[in-house]
PDB file of C-alpha atoms in Angstrom:
ATOM      1  CA  MET O 145      14.641  13.016 -49.990  1.00 33.00           C
ATOM      2  CA  TYR O 146      11.070  11.863 -50.690  1.00 35.00           C
ATOM      3  CA  LEU O 147      11.328  12.740 -54.380  1.00 42.00           C
ATOM      4  CA  TYR O 148      14.712  11.019 -54.636  1.00 32.00           C
ATOM      5  CA  ASN O 149      13.431   7.831 -52.992  1.00 44.00           C
ATOM      6  CA  THR O 150      10.374   7.814 -55.242  1.00 45.00           C
ATOM      7  CA  TRP O 151      12.571   8.200 -58.325  1.00 42.00           C
ATOM      8  CA  MET O 152      14.896   5.413 -57.172  1.00 40.00           C
ATOM      9  CA  LYS O 153      11.933   3.124 -56.636  1.00 47.00           C
ATOM     10  CA  TRP O 154      10.548   3.970 -60.069  1.00 49.00           C
ATOM     11  CA  ARG O 155      13.951   3.355 -61.691  1.00 46.00           C
ATOM     12  CA  ASP O 156      14.252  -0.084 -60.076  1.00 50.00           C
ATOM     13  CA  TRP O 157      10.803  -1.153 -61.275  1.00 48.00           C
ATOM     14  CA  GLN O 158      11.499   0.113 -64.781  1.00 54.00           C
ATOM     15  CA  ALA O 159      14.133  -2.596 -65.180  1.00 75.00           C
ATOM     16  CA  MET O 160      11.384  -5.233 -65.036  1.00 90.00           C
ATOM     17  CA  THR O 161       9.529  -6.344 -68.186  1.00 94.00           C
ATOM     18  CA  LYS O 162       5.843  -7.203 -68.522  1.00 95.00           C
ATOM     19  CA  TYR O 163       6.860 -10.816 -69.102  1.00 96.00           C
ATOM     20  CA  GLU O 164       8.786 -10.896 -65.807  1.00 96.00           C
ATOM     21  CA  ALA O 165       5.824  -9.298 -64.045  1.00 96.00           C
ATOM     22  CA  ILE O 166       3.705 -12.358 -64.920  1.00 96.00           C
ATOM     23  CA  PHE O 167       5.686 -14.356 -62.340  1.00 95.00           C
ATOM     24  CA  ARG O 168       5.571 -11.697 -59.604  1.00 95.00           C
ATOM     25  CA  ARG O 169       2.402  -9.619 -59.823  1.00 96.00           C
ATOM     26  CA  LYS O 170      -0.502 -10.084 -57.426  1.00 95.00           C
ATOM     27  CA  SER O 171      -3.809  -8.306 -56.871  1.00 95.00           C
ATOM     28  CA  VAL O 172      -3.493  -5.361 -54.486  1.00 96.00           C
ATOM     29  CA  ARG O 173      -6.432  -4.446 -52.239  1.00 94.00           C
ATOM     30  CA  LYS O 174      -4.920  -1.785 -49.969  1.00 96.00           C
ATOM     31  CA  TYR O 175      -3.561   1.498 -51.323  1.00 96.00           C
ATOM     32  CA  LYS O 176      -1.752   4.606 -50.168  1.00 95.00           C
ATOM     33  CA  LYS O 177      -3.400   7.991 -50.543  1.00 92.00           C
ATOM     34  CA  MET O 178      -0.738   9.090 -52.990  1.00 93.00           C
ATOM     35  CA  GLU O 179      -1.140  10.589 -56.447  1.00 94.00           C
ATOM     36  CA  VAL O 180       0.216   8.754 -59.477  1.00 94.00           C
ATOM     37  CA  GLU O 181       2.522  10.886 -61.588  1.00 93.00           C
ATOM     38  CA  GLU O 182       0.943  12.528 -64.639  1.00 93.00           C
ATOM     39  CA  PRO O 183       3.364  10.960 -67.191  1.00 91.00           C
ATOM     40  CA  ILE O 184       2.261   7.518 -66.008  1.00 90.00           C
ATOM     41  CA  LEU O 185      -1.427   8.478 -66.091  1.00 92.00           C
ATOM     42  CA  LYS O 186      -0.952   9.770 -69.631  1.00 90.00           C
ATOM     43  CA  LYS O 187       0.609   6.474 -70.708  1.00 88.00           C
ATOM     44  CA  ILE O 188      -2.329   4.602 -69.174  1.00 86.00           C
ATOM     45  CA  ARG O 189      -4.834   6.767 -71.090  1.00 86.00           C
ATOM     46  CA  GLU O 190      -3.004   6.033 -74.330  1.00 85.00           C
ATOM     47  CA  TYR O 191      -2.236   2.401 -73.588  1.00 85.00           C
ATOM     48  CA  GLY O 192      -2.621  -0.130 -76.361  1.00 81.00           C
ATOM     49  CA  ARG O 193      -0.426   0.787 -79.304  1.00 76.00           C
ATOM     50  CA  GLU O 194       2.544  -1.035 -77.761  1.00 77.00           C
ATOM     51  CA  ALA O 195       0.537  -4.064 -76.677  1.00 86.00           C
ATOM     52  CA  VAL O 196       1.091  -7.425 -78.336  1.00 87.00           C
ATOM     53  CA  GLY O 197      -1.999  -8.517 -80.209  1.00 85.00           C
ATOM     54  CA  TYR O 198      -2.973  -4.868 -80.749  1.00 80.00           C
ATOM     55  CA  ARG O 199      -5.932  -4.584 -83.147  1.00 85.00           C
ATOM     56  CA  PRO O 200      -6.313  -1.134 -84.722  1.00 85.00           C
ATOM     57  CA  ASP O 201      -9.611  -2.287 -86.287  1.00 89.00           C
ATOM     58  CA  VAL O 202     -11.288  -2.424 -82.861  1.00 91.00           C
ATOM     59  CA  ARG O 203     -12.124   0.967 -81.374  1.00 91.00           C
ATOM     60  CA  VAL O 204     -11.348   1.161 -77.656  1.00 92.00           C
ATOM     61  CA  LYS O 205     -11.070   3.964 -75.135  1.00 90.00           C
ATOM     62  CA  TRP O 206      -9.517   4.239 -71.698  1.00 91.00           C
ATOM     63  CA  LYS O 207     -10.800   6.547 -68.982  1.00 89.00           C
ATOM     64  CA  ILE O 208      -9.180   7.236 -65.632  1.00 90.00           C
ATOM     65  CA  TYR O 209     -11.305   8.276 -62.684  1.00 90.00           C
ATOM     66  CA  LYS O 210     -10.161   9.544 -59.331  1.00 90.00           C
ATOM     67  CA  ALA O 211     -12.089   7.985 -56.481  1.00 85.00           C
ATOM     68  CA  CYS O 212     -13.053  11.447 -55.250  1.00 78.00           C
ATOM     69  CA  ASP O 213     -14.536  12.405 -58.641  1.00 76.00           C
ATOM     70  CA  ARG O 214     -16.565   9.379 -59.679  1.00 69.00           C
ATOM     71  CA  LYS O 215     -18.359   6.772 -57.575  1.00 71.00           C
ATOM     72  CA  VAL O 216     -17.748   3.137 -58.368  1.00 75.00           C
ATOM     73  CA  LYS O 217     -20.161   0.567 -56.957  1.00 72.00           C
ATOM     74  CA  GLY O 218     -20.371  -3.210 -56.931  1.00 68.00           C
ATOM     75  CA  LEU O 219     -19.759  -6.407 -55.000  1.00 61.00           C
ATOM     76  CA  PHE O 220     -16.244  -7.059 -53.674  1.00 65.00           C
ATOM     77  CA  GLN O 221     -15.248  -3.504 -54.552  1.00 80.00           C
ATOM     78  CA  VAL O 222     -11.710  -2.496 -53.660  1.00 87.00           C
ATOM     79  CA  LYS O 223     -11.261   1.067 -52.418  1.00 90.00           C
ATOM     80  CA  ALA O 224      -8.477   2.657 -54.436  1.00 93.00           C
ATOM     81  CA  PRO O 225      -7.410   6.221 -55.310  1.00 94.00           C
ATOM     82  CA  TYR O 226      -7.844   5.562 -59.051  1.00 95.00           C
ATOM     83  CA  TYR O 227      -9.960   3.480 -61.388  1.00 93.00           C
ATOM     84  CA  ALA O 228      -9.260   2.753 -65.055  1.00 93.00           C
ATOM     85  CA  ALA O 229     -12.250   1.907 -67.242  1.00 92.00           C
ATOM     86  CA  LEU O 230     -11.839   0.209 -70.616  1.00 94.00           C
ATOM     87  CA  TYR O 231     -14.548   0.753 -73.229  1.00 93.00           C
ATOM     88  CA  SER O 232     -14.815  -1.039 -76.559  1.00 94.00           C
ATOM     89  CA  GLU O 233     -17.033  -1.177 -79.584  1.00 94.00           C
ATOM     90  CA  THR O 234     -19.175  -4.304 -79.648  1.00 93.00           C
ATOM     91  CA  CYS O 235     -17.826  -6.853 -82.103  1.00 92.00           C
ATOM     92  CA  GLU O 236     -16.867 -10.507 -82.293  1.00 91.00           C
ATOM     93  CA  ASP O 237     -14.389 -11.433 -79.571  1.00 93.00           C
ATOM     94  CA  CYS O 238     -14.344  -7.891 -78.131  1.00 95.00           C
ATOM     95  CA  GLN O 239     -14.246  -9.342 -74.601  1.00 96.00           C
ATOM     96  CA  ILE O 240     -11.196 -11.458 -75.467  1.00 96.00           C
ATOM     97  CA  TYR O 241      -9.401  -8.478 -76.958  1.00 95.00           C
ATOM     98  CA  ALA O 242     -10.312  -6.302 -73.967  1.00 96.00           C
ATOM     99  CA  GLY O 243      -8.940  -8.881 -71.526  1.00 96.00           C
ATOM    100  CA  CYS O 244      -5.731  -9.207 -73.533  1.00 96.00           C
ATOM    101  CA  LEU O 245      -5.288  -5.440 -73.576  1.00 96.00           C
ATOM    102  CA  MET O 246      -6.114  -4.744 -69.926  1.00 96.00           C
ATOM    103  CA  GLU O 247      -3.880  -7.506 -68.572  1.00 97.00           C
ATOM    104  CA  GLN O 248      -0.928  -5.965 -70.374  1.00 96.00           C
ATOM    105  CA  LEU O 249      -1.781  -2.634 -68.769  1.00 96.00           C
ATOM    106  CA  VAL O 250      -1.911  -4.405 -65.395  1.00 97.00           C
ATOM    107  CA  LEU O 251       1.541  -5.879 -65.990  1.00 96.00           C
ATOM    108  CA  TYR O 252       2.912  -2.531 -67.177  1.00 95.00           C
ATOM    109  CA  MET O 253       1.633  -0.908 -63.969  1.00 95.00           C
ATOM    110  CA  HIS O 254       3.461  -3.536 -61.958  1.00 96.00           C
ATOM    111  CA  THR O 255       6.744  -2.692 -63.698  1.00 94.00           C
ATOM    112  CA  VAL O 256       6.463   0.919 -62.480  1.00 93.00           C
ATOM    113  CA  GLY O 257       5.499   0.006 -58.896  1.00 95.00           C
ATOM    114  CA  ILE O 258       1.735   0.485 -59.196  1.00 96.00           C
ATOM    115  CA  GLY O 259      -0.657  -2.091 -57.785  1.00 97.00           C
ATOM    116  CA  SER O 260      -3.993  -3.010 -59.342  1.00 97.00           C
ATOM    117  CA  CYS O 261      -7.050  -5.194 -58.882  1.00 95.00           C
ATOM    118  CA  TYR O 262      -9.747  -6.181 -61.378  1.00 95.00           C
ATOM    119  CA  GLN O 263     -13.254  -5.054 -60.433  1.00 92.00           C
ATOM    120  CA  GLY O 264     -15.359  -7.595 -62.272  1.00 83.00           C
ATOM    121  CA  SER O 265     -18.672  -6.673 -60.640  1.00 77.00           C
ATOM    122  CA  ALA O 266     -18.097  -2.928 -60.434  1.00 74.00           C
ATOM    123  CA  ARG O 267     -20.091  -0.287 -62.276  1.00 77.00           C
ATOM    124  CA  LEU O 268     -20.048   3.471 -62.633  1.00 76.00           C
ATOM    125  CA  GLN O 269     -22.967   5.598 -61.518  1.00 68.00           C
ATOM    126  CA  GLU O 270     -22.844   7.431 -64.837  1.00 69.00           C
ATOM    127  CA  ASP O 271     -21.554   5.963 -68.089  1.00 67.00           C
ATOM    128  CA  GLU O 272     -20.625   8.690 -70.563  1.00 68.00           C
ATOM    129  CA  GLU O 273     -19.535   6.424 -73.445  1.00 74.00           C
ATOM    130  CA  GLU O 274     -22.946   5.595 -74.890  1.00 72.00           C
ATOM    131  CA  ASP O 275     -21.567   4.270 -78.211  1.00 87.00           C
ATOM    132  CA  LEU O 276     -19.006   2.017 -76.511  1.00 92.00           C
ATOM    133  CA  LYS O 277     -19.465  -0.811 -74.046  1.00 92.00           C
ATOM    134  CA  LEU O 278     -17.762  -0.883 -70.661  1.00 92.00           C
ATOM    135  CA  MET O 279     -15.541  -3.968 -70.627  1.00 94.00           C
ATOM    136  CA  MET O 280     -13.899  -3.796 -67.199  1.00 94.00           C
ATOM    137  CA  ILE O 281     -12.953  -1.465 -64.359  1.00 93.00           C
ATOM    138  CA  LEU O 282      -9.514  -1.692 -62.761  1.00 95.00           C
ATOM    139  CA  ALA O 283      -8.648  -0.296 -59.321  1.00 94.00           C
ATOM    140  CA  PHE O 284      -5.069   0.964 -59.069  1.00 96.00           C
ATOM    141  CA  GLY O 285      -2.604   3.096 -57.121  1.00 97.00           C
ATOM    142  CA  TYR O 286       0.549   2.862 -55.041  1.00 97.00           C
ATOM    143  CA  PRO O 287       0.250  -0.167 -52.731  1.00 97.00           C
ATOM    144  CA  GLU O 288      -0.088  -0.088 -48.967  1.00 96.00           C
ATOM    145  CA  GLU O 289       0.689  -3.822 -48.928  1.00 94.00           C
ATOM    146  CA  SER O 290       3.205  -6.011 -50.734  1.00 92.00           C
ATOM    147  CA  LEU O 291       3.137  -5.474 -54.484  1.00 93.00           C
ATOM    148  CA  GLU O 292       4.295  -8.930 -55.488  1.00 91.00           C
ATOM    149  CA  ARG O 293       4.704 -12.537 -54.453  1.00 89.00           C
ATOM    150  CA  ALA O 294       6.975 -15.465 -55.118  1.00 86.00           C
ATOM    151  CA  ARG O 295       5.976 -17.943 -57.786  1.00 81.00           C
ATOM    152  CA  THR O 296       5.505 -20.599 -55.124  1.00 84.00           C
ATOM    153  CA  ASP O 297       2.748 -18.439 -53.599  1.00 87.00           C
ATOM    154  CA  PHE O 298       0.508 -18.646 -56.686  1.00 88.00           C
ATOM    155  CA  LYS O 299      -2.548 -20.760 -55.957  1.00 89.00           C
ATOM    156  CA  ARG O 300      -3.358 -22.315 -59.328  1.00 92.00           C
ATOM    157  CA  ALA O 301      -4.685 -25.652 -60.565  1.00 89.00           C
ATOM    158  CA  GLU O 302      -2.114 -28.273 -61.451  1.00 91.00           C
ATOM    159  CA  PHE O 303      -0.844 -28.311 -65.023  1.00 88.00           C
ATOM    160  CA  GLN O 304      -2.360 -31.753 -65.662  1.00 88.00           C
ATOM    161  CA  LYS O 305      -5.853 -30.514 -64.761  1.00 91.00           C
ATOM    162  CA  LEU O 306      -5.739 -27.535 -67.131  1.00 93.00           C
ATOM    163  CA  VAL O 307      -3.991 -29.102 -70.134  1.00 93.00           C
ATOM    164  CA  LYS O 308      -5.013 -32.095 -72.238  1.00 91.00           C
ATOM    165  CA  THR O 309      -2.429 -33.516 -74.620  1.00 88.00           C
ATOM    166  CA  GLY O 310      -2.121 -36.709 -76.600  1.00 76.00           C
ATOM    167  CA  GLY O 311       1.561 -37.233 -75.973  1.00 76.00           C
ATOM    168  CA  SER O 312       4.840 -35.391 -75.554  1.00 79.00           C
ATOM    169  CA  MET O 313       4.794 -31.606 -75.714  1.00 86.00           C
ATOM    170  CA  ASP O 314       7.157 -29.197 -77.418  1.00 89.00           C
ATOM    171  CA  LYS O 315       9.189 -27.246 -74.850  1.00 92.00           C
ATOM    172  CA  ASN O 316       8.098 -23.932 -76.377  1.00 93.00           C
ATOM    173  CA  LEU O 317       4.429 -24.816 -75.990  1.00 94.00           C
ATOM    174  CA  LYS O 318       5.164 -25.742 -72.378  1.00 94.00           C
ATOM    175  CA  ARG O 319       6.686 -22.270 -71.829  1.00 94.00           C
ATOM    176  CA  LEU O 320       3.523 -20.621 -73.144  1.00 96.00           C
ATOM    177  CA  LEU O 321       1.257 -22.768 -70.997  1.00 96.00           C
ATOM    178  CA  ASP O 322       3.347 -22.165 -67.862  1.00 95.00           C
ATOM    179  CA  CYS O 323       2.624 -18.447 -68.275  1.00 96.00           C
ATOM    180  CA  ALA O 324      -1.041 -19.078 -69.091  1.00 96.00           C
ATOM    181  CA  ARG O 325      -1.495 -21.095 -65.877  1.00 95.00           C
ATOM    182  CA  LEU O 326      -0.490 -18.069 -63.783  1.00 95.00           C
ATOM    183  CA  ALA O 327      -3.207 -15.816 -65.242  1.00 96.00           C
ATOM    184  CA  PRO O 328      -5.519 -14.192 -62.666  1.00 94.00           C
ATOM    185  CA  SER O 329      -9.283 -14.769 -62.658  1.00 92.00           C
ATOM    186  CA  ALA O 330     -12.283 -13.724 -60.586  1.00 88.00           C
ATOM    187  CA  LEU O 331     -12.328 -15.651 -57.299  1.00 85.00           C
ATOM    188  CA  ASN O 332      -9.452 -17.679 -58.810  1.00 88.00           C
ATOM    189  CA  GLN O 333     -11.974 -19.779 -60.766  1.00 91.00           C
ATOM    190  CA  GLN O 334      -9.585 -20.335 -63.688  1.00 94.00           C
ATOM    191  CA  PRO O 335     -12.426 -20.871 -66.210  1.00 93.00           C
ATOM    192  CA  TRP O 336     -10.161 -22.110 -69.016  1.00 94.00           C
ATOM    193  CA  ARG O 337      -8.756 -25.336 -70.368  1.00 95.00           C
ATOM    194  CA  PHE O 338      -6.191 -26.129 -73.081  1.00 96.00           C
ATOM    195  CA  VAL O 339      -5.973 -28.916 -75.639  1.00 94.00           C
ATOM    196  CA  VAL O 340      -2.517 -29.336 -77.222  1.00 94.00           C
ATOM    197  CA  THR O 341      -2.039 -30.913 -80.662  1.00 90.00           C
ATOM    198  CA  GLU O 342       1.365 -30.842 -82.388  1.00 86.00           C
ATOM    199  CA  ASN O 343       2.256 -27.124 -82.687  1.00 90.00           C
ATOM    200  CA  ARG O 344      -1.115 -25.782 -81.553  1.00 93.00           C
ATOM    201  CA  ILE O 345      -2.772 -24.778 -78.305  1.00 95.00           C
ATOM    202  CA  HIS O 346      -6.562 -24.734 -78.447  1.00 95.00           C
ATOM    203  CA  LEU O 347      -8.173 -22.502 -75.803  1.00 96.00           C
ATOM    204  CA  PHE O 348     -11.545 -23.269 -74.219  1.00 96.00           C
ATOM    205  CA  VAL O 349     -13.592 -21.430 -71.553  1.00 95.00           C
ATOM    206  CA  LYS O 350     -16.144 -22.827 -69.146  1.00 94.00           C
ATOM    207  CA  ARG O 351     -19.717 -22.955 -70.405  1.00 91.00           C
ATOM    208  CA  PRO O 352     -21.893 -20.871 -68.014  1.00 90.00           C
ATOM    209  CA  GLY O 353     -25.058 -22.130 -66.402  1.00 88.00           C
ATOM    210  CA  ARG O 354     -28.451 -21.025 -67.663  1.00 84.00           C
ATOM    211  CA  VAL O 355     -28.906 -18.294 -65.062  1.00 87.00           C
ATOM    212  CA  GLY O 356     -27.010 -15.179 -66.150  1.00 86.00           C
ATOM    213  CA  TYR O 357     -25.550 -17.053 -69.124  1.00 91.00           C
ATOM    214  CA  GLN O 358     -24.573 -14.076 -71.301  1.00 91.00           C
ATOM    215  CA  LYS O 359     -23.038 -12.018 -68.507  1.00 91.00           C
ATOM    216  CA  GLN O 360     -20.962 -14.917 -67.230  1.00 92.00           C
ATOM    217  CA  LEU O 361     -19.909 -15.888 -70.758  1.00 94.00           C
ATOM    218  CA  GLU O 362     -18.604 -12.363 -71.347  1.00 94.00           C
ATOM    219  CA  LYS O 363     -16.574 -12.552 -68.126  1.00 94.00           C
ATOM    220  CA  ASN O 364     -15.143 -15.928 -69.112  1.00 95.00           C
ATOM    221  CA  LEU O 365     -14.154 -14.582 -72.537  1.00 96.00           C
ATOM    222  CA  PHE O 366     -12.501 -11.582 -70.861  1.00 97.00           C
ATOM    223  CA  HIS O 367     -10.508 -14.036 -68.738  1.00 96.00           C
ATOM    224  CA  ALA O 368      -9.568 -15.915 -71.912  1.00 96.00           C
ATOM    225  CA  GLY O 369      -8.086 -12.640 -73.137  1.00 96.00           C
ATOM    226  CA  ILE O 370      -5.960 -12.405 -69.977  1.00 97.00           C
ATOM    227  CA  VAL O 371      -4.638 -15.911 -70.655  1.00 97.00           C
ATOM    228  CA  LEU O 372      -3.983 -14.990 -74.281  1.00 97.00           C
ATOM    229  CA  SER O 373      -1.944 -11.938 -73.258  1.00 97.00           C
ATOM    230  CA  HIS O 374       0.326 -14.085 -71.080  1.00 97.00           C
ATOM    231  CA  MET O 375       1.035 -16.480 -73.936  1.00 97.00           C
ATOM    232  CA  LEU O 376       1.643 -13.679 -76.445  1.00 96.00           C
ATOM    233  CA  LEU O 377       4.091 -12.005 -74.068  1.00 96.00           C
ATOM    234  CA  ALA O 378       5.874 -15.312 -73.509  1.00 96.00           C
ATOM    235  CA  ALA O 379       6.148 -15.823 -77.270  1.00 96.00           C
ATOM    236  CA  GLU O 380       7.586 -12.340 -77.680  1.00 95.00           C
ATOM    237  CA  GLU O 381      10.076 -12.933 -74.867  1.00 95.00           C
ATOM    238  CA  HIS O 382      11.347 -16.181 -76.378  1.00 95.00           C
ATOM    239  CA  TRP O 383      11.328 -15.000 -80.011  1.00 95.00           C
ATOM    240  CA  LEU O 384       8.563 -17.373 -81.068  1.00 94.00           C
ATOM    241  CA  ASP O 385       6.263 -16.800 -84.048  1.00 93.00           C
ATOM    242  CA  LEU O 386       2.753 -17.225 -82.681  1.00 92.00           C
ATOM    243  CA  GLU O 387      -0.567 -16.646 -84.418  1.00 93.00           C
ATOM    244  CA  TYR O 388      -4.004 -16.560 -82.788  1.00 93.00           C
ATOM    245  CA  GLN O 389      -7.037 -17.508 -84.878  1.00 92.00           C
ATOM    246  CA  LYS O 390     -10.262 -19.477 -84.874  1.00 91.00           C
ATOM    247  CA  LEU O 391     -10.080 -22.749 -86.797  1.00 91.00           C
ATOM    248  CA  ASN O 392     -13.175 -24.059 -88.560  1.00 87.00           C
ATOM    249  CA  SER O 393     -12.004 -27.592 -87.918  1.00 85.00           C
ATOM    250  CA  ILE O 394     -12.235 -26.988 -84.171  1.00 86.00           C
ATOM    251  CA  MET O 395     -15.380 -24.817 -84.046  1.00 76.00           C
ATOM    252  CA  GLU O 396     -17.754 -27.783 -83.766  1.00 73.00           C
ATOM    253  CA  LYS O 397     -15.583 -29.689 -81.334  1.00 74.00           C
ATOM    254  CA  ALA O 398     -15.890 -29.314 -77.595  1.00 67.00           C
ATOM    255  CA  ILE O 399     -14.713 -30.698 -74.319  1.00 78.00           C
ATOM    256  CA  GLN O 400     -17.281 -31.308 -71.640  1.00 81.00           C
ATOM    257  CA  ASN O 401     -18.835 -28.071 -70.342  1.00 89.00           C
ATOM    258  CA  TYR O 402     -16.311 -25.893 -72.198  1.00 93.00           C
ATOM    259  CA  LEU O 403     -16.557 -23.678 -75.306  1.00 93.00           C
ATOM    260  CA  TYR O 404     -13.878 -23.183 -77.953  1.00 94.00           C
ATOM    261  CA  THR O 405     -12.532 -19.628 -78.210  1.00 94.00           C
ATOM    262  CA  GLY O 406      -9.486 -19.864 -80.485  1.00 94.00           C
ATOM    263  CA  SER O 407      -6.149 -21.485 -81.222  1.00 95.00           C
ATOM    264  CA  LEU O 408      -2.540 -20.390 -80.904  1.00 95.00           C
ATOM    265  CA  ILE O 409      -0.400 -21.738 -83.738  1.00 95.00           C
ATOM    266  CA  LEU O 410       3.348 -21.894 -83.239  1.00 91.00           C
ATOM    267  CA  SER O 411       5.332 -21.549 -86.473  1.00 83.00           C
TER     268      SER O 411
END
């Protein structure tokens, strides 16, 4: 009976898409002491080739650690049966790409009934990938608490505070930004802002203070990647042609206390 119920639960979650998970997923901080099935763990280890925005030119590597095999330390650490670590080569915008990739893994996990929680301040006692940089650690496993929430339960800044536009907005751009607004961030800081011009969404992240500037900037860029993943998934869902790039015409522009990271151009 246990195996049957587990399979039924897995089948029900499979019907959900990553796009739909954007509107339902929440961070999980309490987990059951239950093993995740090997086929799912294998997919996690290989995750990326099916992700939107996948960049084969950037070398990344996933590693899964059982809590009993590898100690994870850090502030606000969530105790979970598993941890997924994402490593990447160091290159321009590697934090943005890592955030885009890991958020899609997070949403995939939700579709198969697995909870997760970003561990932004966590670290491993031993780091075996000397030629790659650790981007983020993710706690995950089967949830002991509710796996999802209603959209009305999301605590996010109002649309008007996050988005600056000179006039009316195309309905497709509004769809993308609705998904972007729901993106998770450390302590729900939402360190991003959007400027909309015609068929373009320009993405900015908060400029860190002087103390710990580089470390905080990397976290903010990782969060920008999470936002980017939501908009790319929304574009895919609604059959929209969307391109992400940095525009020279915007590079020197800024909004107060925010840094330009890139633009999404809707064809």
